Coordinates of C-alpha atoms in Angstrom, one line a residue:
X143 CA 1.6 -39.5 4.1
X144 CA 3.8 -41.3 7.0
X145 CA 2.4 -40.1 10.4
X146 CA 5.5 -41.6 12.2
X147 CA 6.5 -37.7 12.7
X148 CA 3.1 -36.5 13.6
X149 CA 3.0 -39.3 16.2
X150 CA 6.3 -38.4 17.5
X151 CA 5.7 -34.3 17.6
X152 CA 2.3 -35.2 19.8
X153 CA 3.3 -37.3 22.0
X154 CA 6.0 -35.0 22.8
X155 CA 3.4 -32.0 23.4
X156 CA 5.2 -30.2 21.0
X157 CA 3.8 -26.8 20.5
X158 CA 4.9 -23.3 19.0
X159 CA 7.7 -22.3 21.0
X160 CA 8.0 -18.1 20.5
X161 CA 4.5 -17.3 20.3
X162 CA 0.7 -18.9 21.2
X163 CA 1.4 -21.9 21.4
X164 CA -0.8 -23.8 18.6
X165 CA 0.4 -27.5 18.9
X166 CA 2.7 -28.9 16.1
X167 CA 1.3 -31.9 15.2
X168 CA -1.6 -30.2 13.7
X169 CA 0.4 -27.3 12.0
X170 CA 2.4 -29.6 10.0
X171 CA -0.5 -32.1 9.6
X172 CA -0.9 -31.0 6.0
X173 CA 0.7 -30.1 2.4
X174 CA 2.6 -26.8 1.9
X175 CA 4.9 -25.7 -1.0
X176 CA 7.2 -23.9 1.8
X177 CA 8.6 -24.5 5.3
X178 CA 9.7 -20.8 6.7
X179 CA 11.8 -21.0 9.9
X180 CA 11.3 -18.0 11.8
X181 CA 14.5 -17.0 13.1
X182 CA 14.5 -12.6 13.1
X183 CA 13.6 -12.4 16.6
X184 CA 13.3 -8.7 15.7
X185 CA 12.4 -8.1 19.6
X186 CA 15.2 -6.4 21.2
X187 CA 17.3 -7.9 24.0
X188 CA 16.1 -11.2 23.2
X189 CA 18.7 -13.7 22.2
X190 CA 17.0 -17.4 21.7
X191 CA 17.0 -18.0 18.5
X192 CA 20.1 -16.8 17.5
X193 CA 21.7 -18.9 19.8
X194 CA 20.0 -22.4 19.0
X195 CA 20.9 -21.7 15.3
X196 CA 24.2 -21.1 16.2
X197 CA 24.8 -23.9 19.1
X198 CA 22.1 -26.5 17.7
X199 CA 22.5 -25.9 14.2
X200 CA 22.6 -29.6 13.4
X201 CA 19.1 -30.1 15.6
X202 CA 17.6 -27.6 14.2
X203 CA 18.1 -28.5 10.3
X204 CA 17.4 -32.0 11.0
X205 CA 13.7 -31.0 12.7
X206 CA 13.5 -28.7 9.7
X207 CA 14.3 -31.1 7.2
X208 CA 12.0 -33.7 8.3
X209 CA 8.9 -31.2 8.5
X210 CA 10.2 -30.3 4.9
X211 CA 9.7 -34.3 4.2
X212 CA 6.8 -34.6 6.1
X213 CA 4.7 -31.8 4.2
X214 CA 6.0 -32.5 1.0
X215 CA 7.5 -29.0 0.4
X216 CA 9.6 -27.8 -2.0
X217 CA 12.0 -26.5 0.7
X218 CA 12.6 -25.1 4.0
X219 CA 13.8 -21.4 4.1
X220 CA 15.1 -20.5 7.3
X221 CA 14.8 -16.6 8.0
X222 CA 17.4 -14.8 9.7
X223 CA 19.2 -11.5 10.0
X224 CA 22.0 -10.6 8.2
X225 CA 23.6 -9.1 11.2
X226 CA 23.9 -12.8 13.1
X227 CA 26.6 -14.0 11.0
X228 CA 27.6 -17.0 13.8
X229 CA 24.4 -18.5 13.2
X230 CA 24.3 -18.3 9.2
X231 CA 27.8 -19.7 9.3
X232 CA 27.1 -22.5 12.1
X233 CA 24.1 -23.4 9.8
X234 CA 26.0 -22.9 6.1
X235 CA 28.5 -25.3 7.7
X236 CA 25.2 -27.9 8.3
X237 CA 23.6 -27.6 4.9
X238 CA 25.1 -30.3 2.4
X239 CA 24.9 -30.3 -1.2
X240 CA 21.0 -31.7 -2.3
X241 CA 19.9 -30.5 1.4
X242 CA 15.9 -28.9 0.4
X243 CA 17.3 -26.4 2.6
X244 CA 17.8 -22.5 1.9
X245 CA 19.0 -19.9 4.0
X246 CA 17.2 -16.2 3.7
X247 CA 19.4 -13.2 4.8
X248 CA 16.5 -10.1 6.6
X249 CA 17.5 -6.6 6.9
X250 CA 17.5 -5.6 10.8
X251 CA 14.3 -3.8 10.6
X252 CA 11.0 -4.4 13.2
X253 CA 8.9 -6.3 12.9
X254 CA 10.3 -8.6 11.0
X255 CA 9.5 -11.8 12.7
X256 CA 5.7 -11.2 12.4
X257 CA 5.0 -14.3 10.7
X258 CA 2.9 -12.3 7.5
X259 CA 6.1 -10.0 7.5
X260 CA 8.8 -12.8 7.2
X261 CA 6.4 -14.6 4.6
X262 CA 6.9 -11.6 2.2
X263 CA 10.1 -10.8 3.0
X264 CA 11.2 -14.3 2.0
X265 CA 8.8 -15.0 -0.9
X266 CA 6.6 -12.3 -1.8
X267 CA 3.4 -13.7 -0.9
X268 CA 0.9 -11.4 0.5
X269 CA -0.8 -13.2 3.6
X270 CA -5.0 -12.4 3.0
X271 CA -6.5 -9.9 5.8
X272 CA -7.3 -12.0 9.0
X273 CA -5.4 -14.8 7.2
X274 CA -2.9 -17.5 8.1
X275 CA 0.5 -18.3 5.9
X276 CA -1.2 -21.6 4.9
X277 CA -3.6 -19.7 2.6
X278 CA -0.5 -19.3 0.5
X279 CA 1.1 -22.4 0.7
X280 CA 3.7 -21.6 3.9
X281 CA 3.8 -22.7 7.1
X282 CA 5.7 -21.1 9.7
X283 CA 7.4 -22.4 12.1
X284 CA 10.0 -21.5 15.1
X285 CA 13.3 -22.3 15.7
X286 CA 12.9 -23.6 18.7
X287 CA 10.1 -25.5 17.4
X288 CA 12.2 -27.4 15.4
X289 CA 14.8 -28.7 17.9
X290 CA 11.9 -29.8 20.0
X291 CA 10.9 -31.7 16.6
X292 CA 14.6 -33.0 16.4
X293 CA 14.6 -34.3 20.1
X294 CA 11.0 -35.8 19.6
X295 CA 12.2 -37.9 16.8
X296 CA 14.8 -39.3 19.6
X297 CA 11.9 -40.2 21.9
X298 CA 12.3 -36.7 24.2
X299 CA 9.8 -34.7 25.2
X300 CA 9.3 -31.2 25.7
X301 CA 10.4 -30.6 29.4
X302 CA 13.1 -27.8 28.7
X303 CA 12.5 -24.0 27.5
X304 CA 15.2 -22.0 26.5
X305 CA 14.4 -18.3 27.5
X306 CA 16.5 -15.0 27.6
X307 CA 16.4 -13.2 31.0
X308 CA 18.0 -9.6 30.8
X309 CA 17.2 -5.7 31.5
X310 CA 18.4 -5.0 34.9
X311 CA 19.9 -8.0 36.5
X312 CA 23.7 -8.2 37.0
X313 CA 24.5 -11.2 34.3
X314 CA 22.1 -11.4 31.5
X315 CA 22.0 -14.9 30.2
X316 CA 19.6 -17.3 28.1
X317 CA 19.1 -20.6 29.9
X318 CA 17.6 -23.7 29.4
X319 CA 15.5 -24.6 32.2
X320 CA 12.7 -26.7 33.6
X321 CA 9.3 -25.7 32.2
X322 CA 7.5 -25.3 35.4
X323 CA 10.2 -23.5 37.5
X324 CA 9.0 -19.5 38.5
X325 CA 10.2 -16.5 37.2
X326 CA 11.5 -15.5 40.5
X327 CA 14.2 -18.1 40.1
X328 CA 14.6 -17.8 36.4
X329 CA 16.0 -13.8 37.7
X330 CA 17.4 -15.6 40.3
X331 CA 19.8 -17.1 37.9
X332 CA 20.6 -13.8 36.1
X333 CA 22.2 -13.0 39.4
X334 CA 19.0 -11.5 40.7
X335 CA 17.6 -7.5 40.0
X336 CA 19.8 -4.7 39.8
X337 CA 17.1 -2.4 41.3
X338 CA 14.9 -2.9 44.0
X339 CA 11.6 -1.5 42.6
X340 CA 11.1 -3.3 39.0
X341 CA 8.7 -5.0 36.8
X342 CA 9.0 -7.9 34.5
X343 CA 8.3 -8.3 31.0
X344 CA 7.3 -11.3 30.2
X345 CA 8.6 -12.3 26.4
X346 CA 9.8 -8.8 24.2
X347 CA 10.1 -5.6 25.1
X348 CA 7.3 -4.7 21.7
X349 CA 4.6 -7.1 22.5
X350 CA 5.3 -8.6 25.7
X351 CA 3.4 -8.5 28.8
X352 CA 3.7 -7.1 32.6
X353 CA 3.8 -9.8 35.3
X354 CA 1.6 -9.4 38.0
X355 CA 3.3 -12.1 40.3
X356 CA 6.8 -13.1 39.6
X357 CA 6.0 -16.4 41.3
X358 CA 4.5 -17.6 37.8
X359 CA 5.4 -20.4 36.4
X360 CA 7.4 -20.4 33.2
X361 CA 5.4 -22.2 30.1
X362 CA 6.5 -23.8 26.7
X363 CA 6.0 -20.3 25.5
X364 CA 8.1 -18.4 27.3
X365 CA 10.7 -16.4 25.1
X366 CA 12.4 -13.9 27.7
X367 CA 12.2 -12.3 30.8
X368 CA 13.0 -9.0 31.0
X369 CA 13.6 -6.8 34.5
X370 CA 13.0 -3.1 34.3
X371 CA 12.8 -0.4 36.8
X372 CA 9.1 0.9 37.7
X373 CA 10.2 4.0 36.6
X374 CA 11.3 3.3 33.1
X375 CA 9.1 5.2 30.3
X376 CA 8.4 1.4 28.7
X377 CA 7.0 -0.1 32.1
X378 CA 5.2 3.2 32.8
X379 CA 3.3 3.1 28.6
X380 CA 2.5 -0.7 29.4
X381 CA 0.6 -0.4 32.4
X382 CA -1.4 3.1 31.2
X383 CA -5.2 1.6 31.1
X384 CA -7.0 1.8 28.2
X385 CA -9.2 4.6 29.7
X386 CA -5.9 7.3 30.6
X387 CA -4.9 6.6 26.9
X388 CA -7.9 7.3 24.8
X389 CA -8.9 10.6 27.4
X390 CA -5.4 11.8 26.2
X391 CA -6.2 10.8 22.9
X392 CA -9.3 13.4 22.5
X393 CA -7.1 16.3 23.3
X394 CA -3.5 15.8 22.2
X395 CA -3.8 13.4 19.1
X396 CA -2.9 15.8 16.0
X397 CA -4.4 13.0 13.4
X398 CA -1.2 13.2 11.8
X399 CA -1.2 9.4 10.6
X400 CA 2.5 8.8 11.6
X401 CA 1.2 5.4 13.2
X402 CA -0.6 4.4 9.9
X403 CA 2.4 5.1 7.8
X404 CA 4.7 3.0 9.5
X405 CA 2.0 0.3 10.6
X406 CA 3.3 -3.5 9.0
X407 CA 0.2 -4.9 8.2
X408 CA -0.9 -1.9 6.5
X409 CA 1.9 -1.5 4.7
X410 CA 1.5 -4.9 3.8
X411 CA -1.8 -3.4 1.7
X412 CA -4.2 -4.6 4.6
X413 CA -7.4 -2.2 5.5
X414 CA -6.0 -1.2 8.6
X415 CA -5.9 2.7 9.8
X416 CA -5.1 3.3 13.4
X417 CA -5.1 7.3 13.0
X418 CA -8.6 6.6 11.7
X419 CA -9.6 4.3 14.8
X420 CA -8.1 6.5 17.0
X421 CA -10.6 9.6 15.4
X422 CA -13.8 7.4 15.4
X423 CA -12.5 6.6 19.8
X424 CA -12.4 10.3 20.0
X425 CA -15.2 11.5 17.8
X426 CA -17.3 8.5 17.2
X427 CA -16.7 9.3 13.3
X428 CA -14.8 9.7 10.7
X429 CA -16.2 11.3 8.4
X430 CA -15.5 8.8 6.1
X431 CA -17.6 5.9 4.9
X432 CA -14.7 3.0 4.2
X433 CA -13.7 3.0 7.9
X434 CA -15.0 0.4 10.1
X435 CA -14.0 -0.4 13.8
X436 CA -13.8 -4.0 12.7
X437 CA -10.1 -2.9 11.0
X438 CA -8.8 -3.5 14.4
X439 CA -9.0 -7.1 14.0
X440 CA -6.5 -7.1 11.5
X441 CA -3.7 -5.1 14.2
X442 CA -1.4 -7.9 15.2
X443 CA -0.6 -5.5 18.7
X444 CA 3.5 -4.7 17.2
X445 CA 3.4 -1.5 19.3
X446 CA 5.2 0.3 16.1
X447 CA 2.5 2.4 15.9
X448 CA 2.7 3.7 19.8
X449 CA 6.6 4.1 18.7
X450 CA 6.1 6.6 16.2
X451 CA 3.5 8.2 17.5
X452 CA 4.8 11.7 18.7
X453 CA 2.2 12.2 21.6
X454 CA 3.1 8.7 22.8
X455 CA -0.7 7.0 22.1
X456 CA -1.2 3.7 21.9
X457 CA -3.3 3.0 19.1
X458 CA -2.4 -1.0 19.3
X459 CA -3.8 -0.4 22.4
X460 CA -7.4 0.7 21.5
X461 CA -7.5 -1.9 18.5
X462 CA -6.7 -4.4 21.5
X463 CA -10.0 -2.9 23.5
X464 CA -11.6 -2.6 20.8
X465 CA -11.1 -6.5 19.7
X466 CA -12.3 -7.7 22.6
X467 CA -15.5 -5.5 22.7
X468 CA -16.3 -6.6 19.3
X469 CA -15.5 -10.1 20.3
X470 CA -17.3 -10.5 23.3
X471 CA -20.7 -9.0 21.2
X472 CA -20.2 -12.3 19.1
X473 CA -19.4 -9.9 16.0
X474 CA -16.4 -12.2 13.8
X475 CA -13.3 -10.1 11.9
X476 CA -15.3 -9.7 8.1
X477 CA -12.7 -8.2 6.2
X478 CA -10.4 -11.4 4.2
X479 CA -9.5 -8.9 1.6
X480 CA -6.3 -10.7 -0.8
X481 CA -4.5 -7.6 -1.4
X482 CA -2.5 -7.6 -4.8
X483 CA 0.1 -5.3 -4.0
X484 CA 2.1 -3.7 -1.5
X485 CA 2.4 -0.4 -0.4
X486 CA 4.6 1.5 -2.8
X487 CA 7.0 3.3 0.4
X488 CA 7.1 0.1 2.2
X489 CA 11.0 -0.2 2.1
X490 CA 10.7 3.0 3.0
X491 CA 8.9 2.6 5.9
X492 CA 10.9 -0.2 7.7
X493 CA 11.7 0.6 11.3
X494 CA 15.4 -0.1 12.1
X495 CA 15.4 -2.1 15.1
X496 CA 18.8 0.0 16.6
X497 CA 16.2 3.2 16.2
X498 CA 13.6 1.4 17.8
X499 CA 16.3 0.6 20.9
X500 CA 17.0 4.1 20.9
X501 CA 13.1 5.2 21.2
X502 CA 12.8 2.5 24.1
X503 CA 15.3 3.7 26.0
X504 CA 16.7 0.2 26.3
X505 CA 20.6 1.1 24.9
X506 CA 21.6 0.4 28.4
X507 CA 20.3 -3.2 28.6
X508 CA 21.3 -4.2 24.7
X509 CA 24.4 -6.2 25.8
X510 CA 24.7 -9.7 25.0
X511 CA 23.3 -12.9 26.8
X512 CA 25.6 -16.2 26.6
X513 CA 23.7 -19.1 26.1
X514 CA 23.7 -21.5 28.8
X515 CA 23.2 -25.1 28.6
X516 CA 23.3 -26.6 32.1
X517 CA 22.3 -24.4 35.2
X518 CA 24.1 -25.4 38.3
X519 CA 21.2 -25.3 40.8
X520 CA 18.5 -27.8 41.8
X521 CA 15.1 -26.8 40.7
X522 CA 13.4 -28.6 44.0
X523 CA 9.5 -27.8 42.7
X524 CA 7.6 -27.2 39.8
X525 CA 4.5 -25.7 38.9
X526 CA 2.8 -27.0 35.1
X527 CA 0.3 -24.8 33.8
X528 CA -2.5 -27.2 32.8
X529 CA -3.0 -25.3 29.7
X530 CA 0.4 -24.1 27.6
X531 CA -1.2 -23.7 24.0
X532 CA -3.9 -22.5 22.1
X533 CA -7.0 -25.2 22.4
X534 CA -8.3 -26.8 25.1
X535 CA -7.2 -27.1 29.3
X536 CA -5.2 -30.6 29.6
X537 CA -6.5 -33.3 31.6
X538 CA -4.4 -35.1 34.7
X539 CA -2.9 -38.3 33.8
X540 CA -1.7 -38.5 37.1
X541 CA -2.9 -38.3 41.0
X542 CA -1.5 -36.7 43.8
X543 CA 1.0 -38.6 45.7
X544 CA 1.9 -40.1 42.8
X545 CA 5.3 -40.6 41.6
X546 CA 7.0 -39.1 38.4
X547 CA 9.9 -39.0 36.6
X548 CA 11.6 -36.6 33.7
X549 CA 9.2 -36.7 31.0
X550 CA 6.7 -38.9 32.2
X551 CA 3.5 -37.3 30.6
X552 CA 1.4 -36.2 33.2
X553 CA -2.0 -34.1 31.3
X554 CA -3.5 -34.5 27.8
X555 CA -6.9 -34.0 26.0
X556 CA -9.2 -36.1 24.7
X557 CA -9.0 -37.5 21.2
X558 CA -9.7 -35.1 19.1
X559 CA -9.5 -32.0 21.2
X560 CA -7.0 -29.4 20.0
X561 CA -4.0 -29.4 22.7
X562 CA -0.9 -30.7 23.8
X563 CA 0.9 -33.5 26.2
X564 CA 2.3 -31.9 29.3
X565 CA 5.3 -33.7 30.8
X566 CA 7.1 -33.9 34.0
X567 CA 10.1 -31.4 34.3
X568 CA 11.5 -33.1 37.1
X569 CA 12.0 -36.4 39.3
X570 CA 9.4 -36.3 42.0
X571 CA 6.2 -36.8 43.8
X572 CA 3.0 -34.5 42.7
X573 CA 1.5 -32.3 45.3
X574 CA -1.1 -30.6 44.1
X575 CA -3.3 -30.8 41.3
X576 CA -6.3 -28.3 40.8
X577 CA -8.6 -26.1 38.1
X578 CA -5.4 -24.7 36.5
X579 CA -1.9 -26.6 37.4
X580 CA 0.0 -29.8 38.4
X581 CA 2.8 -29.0 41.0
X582 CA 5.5 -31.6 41.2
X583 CA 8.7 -31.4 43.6
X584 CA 11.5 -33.7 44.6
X585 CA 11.3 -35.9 47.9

């Protein structure tokens, strides 16, 4: 196997751009019959990913094609909805005859960009409980991902993020910015807040999280920024505390199993049962003897279930708690179950994302977000988080005082650490180096 492309994805501190972050060069360091471009983004309000296909459709299939090469895959499928018909055409234009390239149509249903989703959806392969994609011969990857693949094979770095800011600011927009810059100024270029009391949602409305301090630094991993009001019945579920939930739970959950019937993974014929967690939380049993608490390492934290529920639970909520408990007594997720089939009402069971919008109360902020390439405003600092991706904290390459310039790498790990090359996002001097970040800004 050439490791030209390996080489060139690490030492651009490539690393998954829409969701934890686990660095490229060791995803696709390996053999798999499939290449599967994630490109649903079934959260709403987000616009990313249908943008790059659309704008950087060439980028994107030339990153895809040579991860296709480099894996030795049959082909690369790239995932979308049917509903973004400028991105299929804008990448049916880019696909040439003998291209190992496919292009897979989704119906607009949530979650459909869960990776173990989009795997069946595309080819029928049933990911094993607590299993990756690999274990059937698919990798994964984002569309994002694979510009940042595209521009690594020119010698570029990753310095840029692409990110969708929306909700309640005057122009929603998805902009390609400085990793490094805060999120105050990422709003700042969606025309600032429409409200004066709001929160932000860092990444999707489903499965993103609240940030505390809006003077954090955006990451390789940011995928949207979304501004609500305080007051908005999203905001409000998202900061309820574990302990408010489940004393709720005791006395108005009616055990009806609404969140179990629509839940993806068990649908996918996983051993998951949130109406049954949530009775062994309020109850401490059961009364059944296949039910274990260690299901709730198998929840992948959609929020679906908290949708349907119709006393407004949050049973993602207690299999979150309740992963972390389990965790932190050093007990490991047994089940790896290979289901064979399907449930039999799973088509049935798809949640259309405009229902979900609806539920969310986010009609209001559904409105489109034009993609822009070039910000005019100088980003005069920035702050790099010394740790964007799944392994181990980066180590400084660099001093303070010292001088930088775009794409200059400035952390890494060790040889043979899991992690990923952090580059300058700007021209400048560094400030400040401690436990946690490396703060660079102009002269």
């Amino acid at each position: 196997m050439d490791k030209q492309l390996i080489n060139f994805i690490r030492e651009a501190g490539i690393v998954g751009a829409g969701g934890a972050g686990f660095p490229t060069h060791v995803k696709v360091n390996g053999k798999a019959e499939y290449i599967v471009v994630n490109g649903a983004e079934c959260e709403p309000l987000l616009r990313v990913d249908q943008q790059l296909m659309t704008f950087k459709a060439a980028e994107v299939l030339e990153g895809l094609k040579a991860i296709v090469k480099e894996t030795g895959a049959q082909k690369g499928i790239i995932a979308l909805k049917k509903k973004y018909k400028l991105a299929i055409e804008a990448l049916g234009r880019e696909i040439h005859p003998g291209d190992p390239i496919e292009i897979f149509e989704l119906g607009d249903f949530y979650p459909a960009g869960d990776e173990q989703i989009t795997v069946y959806e595309v080819l029928k392969r049933i990911v094993p409980e607590g299993g990756i994609p690999l274990q059937v011969g698919v990798i994964v990857t984002n569309v994002e991902t694979l510009l940042n693949v595209s521009n690594a094979m020119k010698g570029i770095p990753v310095t840029h993020k692409y990110l969708t800011v929306t909700g309640a600011v005057r122009k929603p927009v998805t902009v390609k910015v400085p990793v490094g810059i805060s999120i105050r100024e990422v709003i700042a270029l969606a025309g600032g807040a429409t409200v004066d009391r709001f929160k932000v949602i860092d990444g999707g409305p489903m499965m993103g999280k609240i940030v505390e301090n809006i003077d954090k630094p955006i990451t390789k991993t940011s995928k949207g920024i979304i501004v609500l009001p305080e007051e908005h019945s999203l905001i409000q579920g998202k900061v309820r505390s574990i302990e408010i939930m489940l004393r709720q739970a005791r006395t108005a959950c009616c055990h009806c199993s609404l969140c179990t019937e629509v839940c993806p993974r068990n649908l996918l014929g996983h051993k998951l049962h949130p109406d049954k967690l949530m009775r062994i939380a309020s109850y401490n049993s059961t009364c059944e003897n296949d039910v274990s608490v260690t299901e709730a390492f198998l929840c992948c934290e959609c929020g679906l279930c908290e949708t349907a529920c119709i006393m407004n639970l949050q049973p993602w909520k207690l299999n979150q708690f309740l992963k972390g408990k389990l965790s932190s007594a050093g007990i490991k997720n047994p089940n790896n179950r290979q289901p064979v089939r399907t449930n039999e009402f799973r088509d049935y069971r798809k949640f259309p994302v405009k229902k979900l919008v609806a539920r969310l109360g986010l009609d209001f902020y559904n409105v489109d977000a034009p993609l822009v390439e070039s910000v005019n405003h100088e980003f005069l600092c920035v702050v790099l988080d010394r740790k964007q991706h799944i392994g181990v904290k980066t180590e400084p390459l660099v001093q303070a005082g010292d001088v930088v310039a775009l794409g200059q790498a400035v952390a890494d790990v060790k040889e043979g650490q899991l992690g990923a090359k952090i580059h300058a996002s700007i021209d400048g001097i560094v400030q400040r180096i401690d436990e946690n970040v490396i703060e660079i800004c102009k002269r």
